[in-house]
Every structure is written in structure tokens, then in C-alpha cells.
Amino acid sequence: MTVDQPRKSLLVSGGRVMDPAGGVDAVLDVLVTDGKVAAVGEGIRADDAERIDASGKFVCPGLIDIHVHLREPGGEHKETIRTGTRAALAGGFTTVCCMPNTEPPLDRPEVIQDLQRRIANDAACRVYVIGAATIGNEGKLLTEFTALKRAGCVAVSDDAFPIQSGALMERALAQCAEADLPFIAHCELKDVPLEPAWRAEADSIERWCQAARSVFETTGLRPRLHIAHLSTEPGQDRLRQAKKVPGPRLTAETAPHYWVVTKEALEQLGADAKMNPPLREADDVEATKRALADGTIDVIATDHAPHAPEEKAAGVNAAPFGIVGLETALGLVMTGLVETEVLDITQALAKMTVRPAEVLGLAHGRLNVSEPADITIIDPQTRWRADPARFASKGRSTPFAGWELHGAPFATIVGGEVQMIEGRLCGRT
Ligand SMILES: [Zn+2]
């Protein structure tokens, strides 16, 4: 008779356990057995367990980033599943969702199945796939949403290729509602005047929220419309109003650069501050903080969009849009939102754990007994300097190079396995 050797247990002891989903905020131990949370409580004894002393640290559900460009397939010189997910672990993320603007685009089941195989082989953290909303990302014909969902997609998106037609958006939202998939909208209209710059975003949000309402009124279905990288005060106002109307399920995310730096950074830093949507005015930065605080913005994502260093070195006009974000996000949240009391730590963590999980319907983002043990341990005292040369990502372009940040990921645990501790990546990949 053979007896399966149980996997070794892990005891995370003495940390301040913060689980926004469960309303937990107390100094407790967390016991992990067989990859799952076995117990959360005081004075847990587990003599055989491997132990992490978390005293003075925050122990929270693994962080989730629902807006990441892993660049595979087709952009492996910018990032790969392996390097992008290692960057995620380094940044304290246990789960990322990858965007479909790849080459070929993630617009049909065969491409997504191939990507799922690569993920199974190469990913260092959990990866969920977001499908392309239109064939070839061309903004003309919708993809087969039900087939994409069957291939594993958790949402569809027009990210990087914003849909321009209201009729197409309404059809997309109706089909999403039928398939029970969220639509992640890159709101940027091109048929509006260039000035004021916020119009491309704000008008798009107004129209797409109206399209969602119209789907609700005609079908009774409640479309899930998630606004990507919300960055302007008028855009936030439009969404705030739209959220008051019952029916459609409207949510939004923003990324750290939109509450930290203004468009002046583009003049100073050039391509390292070039992304889409662009950096905004000082008023928008303050408005973004208010929208985070009042819940208009539900989720903090990074829009991690790596490019090869030589591409970003091509000068501000020639360089592609996008900066890396996975390895600076937590420090920018702690320094720019929590330390400045825009959000308390529980609110901030909710926007990086349970809220993104809810928006995309992922079974993560909480510390429940007998569920997979995805845990991020945060050291709130650490002061560190963002150094792109040390990033695990292939991308190096960030406006935050050299910034001193307060608070850093101390350990990243995925399914009970310690994948990063004290800045050291220690998993199988
Ligand atoms: Zn993006």
C-alpha cells in the first residue's frame, strides 16, 4: 500500500491579515496545506510547517492585475509569458489577465488554445485570457464571444483598438450579455475634436454607457461594461452619473500613472511617459483620486505595456505607446494613495484583490479556508528606489525610474507555493 506524502504545510505567522472580502483586519496566522488555505486564526500550531515570519507585515489575498500586455504571441522581443509573469510575482501579483492585441490577435479559439498551452508551460503566476472583441482587432466584425468563452476567455476587449461605432458597441454589449462576459472598453473616440483632450474619453464613455442602457431596455439583460484606464475628470463624471441608473453593470479601472504624474512628465521624460490614454492635467490627477475614493473607479490595474528598450529609445514621436507597471504598482499605491490618505489600506487592497476578481468573475481575491492559497505579503516599512535595470520584465520604460517608494511586496505565494520572497524569484520558472 502506498500513502501519498502530503505536501508540506506553510505557516505565515504573526502578520496583520487583511482580507477586504471577508472584512478581516487583525494580527493572525495563516496555515496553508496542500496549496489551500487550511486555517486563519490566532496561535495556530503547526510544528512541521515551513514558516514565514510576517510580523510587522500585511498578509492579504494575492494581488490581481486585470490589464496586462504579455505580448505573446508575436511580440516576444518586448515581453514573454515567462518574463511578464515573473514581473507580476516581483510586483506582488498572483494573477494577471492578458490583453488580446497580440500578433496574431486573440480573436479565435485556436489562437487562444495555443496561448493556453504556452501559459501552462511558461507562466509563473496565474494568467487569464481576454479575447479580442473584433476580428483582427479591426473594429468591424465581432468575434464569436461564446466560442471565445468556451476557449477560456474571461472577458473581451477592444483595448489598443478602440471601437468607434455606437451600433457595433451596442451589438457587442448585447452579445456579451448573452454570453455573460464582461466587455472591457478602451474608450477613445477619434471623430471628436482634438481639443479639449478629455473629449475622446468622456464622449466615448457617455456613448457606450448609453449603448449598455439601450441593451438593457430592449433585452432586459444587464451588460457588464468595464471602462479601461479611466483618466479624465469629465470621463469620471460621465461614468459617475451613468452608474446611478439601474440596469447595466458599469465598472472602471485606472492605473497608477494617472494619479501620480501629469502631462508635464511627457516633456521631461519623453517616451518613458508616452502611453495611451496620455498623461493628463493636474485637475484630472486630483479628480482620479476622488473617483478612486468615492468608488467611481472600482479597480486598480497597471496597463503593463512593455516594449523593447530600443523601440522606446527611438525618440518621443517614433516610440510606441506604453510603459511597464507591474513592478512599481504596489509602491505607487502605498506611497501615492495610502500614505497620502486618499484611500485607507483596506480600500486600496480591495481594488487590487476582491474587486477585480468580481469584475471578471474570477474565483480569487479573498482568503477563504479550503480555497487556493494565493497570498501577497507586503512590507509597509520598506523604502526602495525603482530601478528599471533590476526589473524582471523585459520592458524598462517607466516615468518612475529613480523614485523612492514606500511599501513593497515581501512575498508572493501562488497556490501555496512561495514564488517570490524578499525580492527573490524562487519558483520553477
Ligand atoms: Zn492596455
PDB file of C-alpha atoms and ligand atoms in Angstrom, residues 67-69 71 99-101 157-160 186 228-229 253 276-277 302-305, ligand 1:
ATOM      1  CA  HIS A  67      -4.882  44.785 -17.531  1.00  0.00           C
ATOM      2  CA  VAL A  68      -1.530  43.365 -18.636  1.00  0.00           C
ATOM      3  CA  HIS A  69       0.122  43.025 -22.054  1.00  0.00           C
ATOM      4  CA  ARG A  71       2.957  40.346 -25.787  1.00  0.00           C
ATOM      5  CA  MET A  99      -4.839  41.647 -23.384  1.00  0.00           C
ATOM      6  CA  PRO A 100      -5.608  40.458 -26.937  1.00  0.00           C
ATOM      7  CA  ASN A 101      -3.649  42.958 -29.089  1.00  0.00           C
ATOM      8  CA  SER A 157     -11.896  43.887 -25.138  1.00  0.00           C
ATOM      9  CA  ASP A 158     -11.118  46.449 -27.813  1.00  0.00           C
ATOM     10  CA  ASP A 159      -8.006  47.541 -25.884  1.00  0.00           C
ATOM     11  CA  ALA A 160      -5.498  49.398 -28.091  1.00  0.00           C
ATOM     12  CA  HIS A 186     -10.779  51.252 -24.361  1.00  0.00           C
ATOM     13  CA  ALA A 228     -10.289  50.565 -19.013  1.00  0.00           C
ATOM     14  CA  HIS A 229      -7.691  53.089 -17.761  1.00  0.00           C
ATOM     15  CA  GLU A 253     -10.216  50.862 -13.535  1.00  0.00           C
ATOM     16  CA  ASN A 276      -2.433  55.725 -24.269  1.00  0.00           C
ATOM     17  CA  PRO A 277      -4.529  57.340 -22.883  1.00  0.00           C
ATOM     18  CA  THR A 302      -1.438  48.638 -14.338  1.00  0.00           C
ATOM     19  CA  ASP A 303      -1.835  48.591 -18.137  1.00  0.00           C
ATOM     20  CA  HIS A 304       1.644  46.999 -18.079  1.00  0.00           C
ATOM     21  CA  ALA A 305       2.636  47.589 -21.718  1.00  0.00           C
TER      22      ALA A 305
HETATM   23 ZN    ZN B   1      -3.814  48.185 -22.486  1.00  0.00          ZN
END
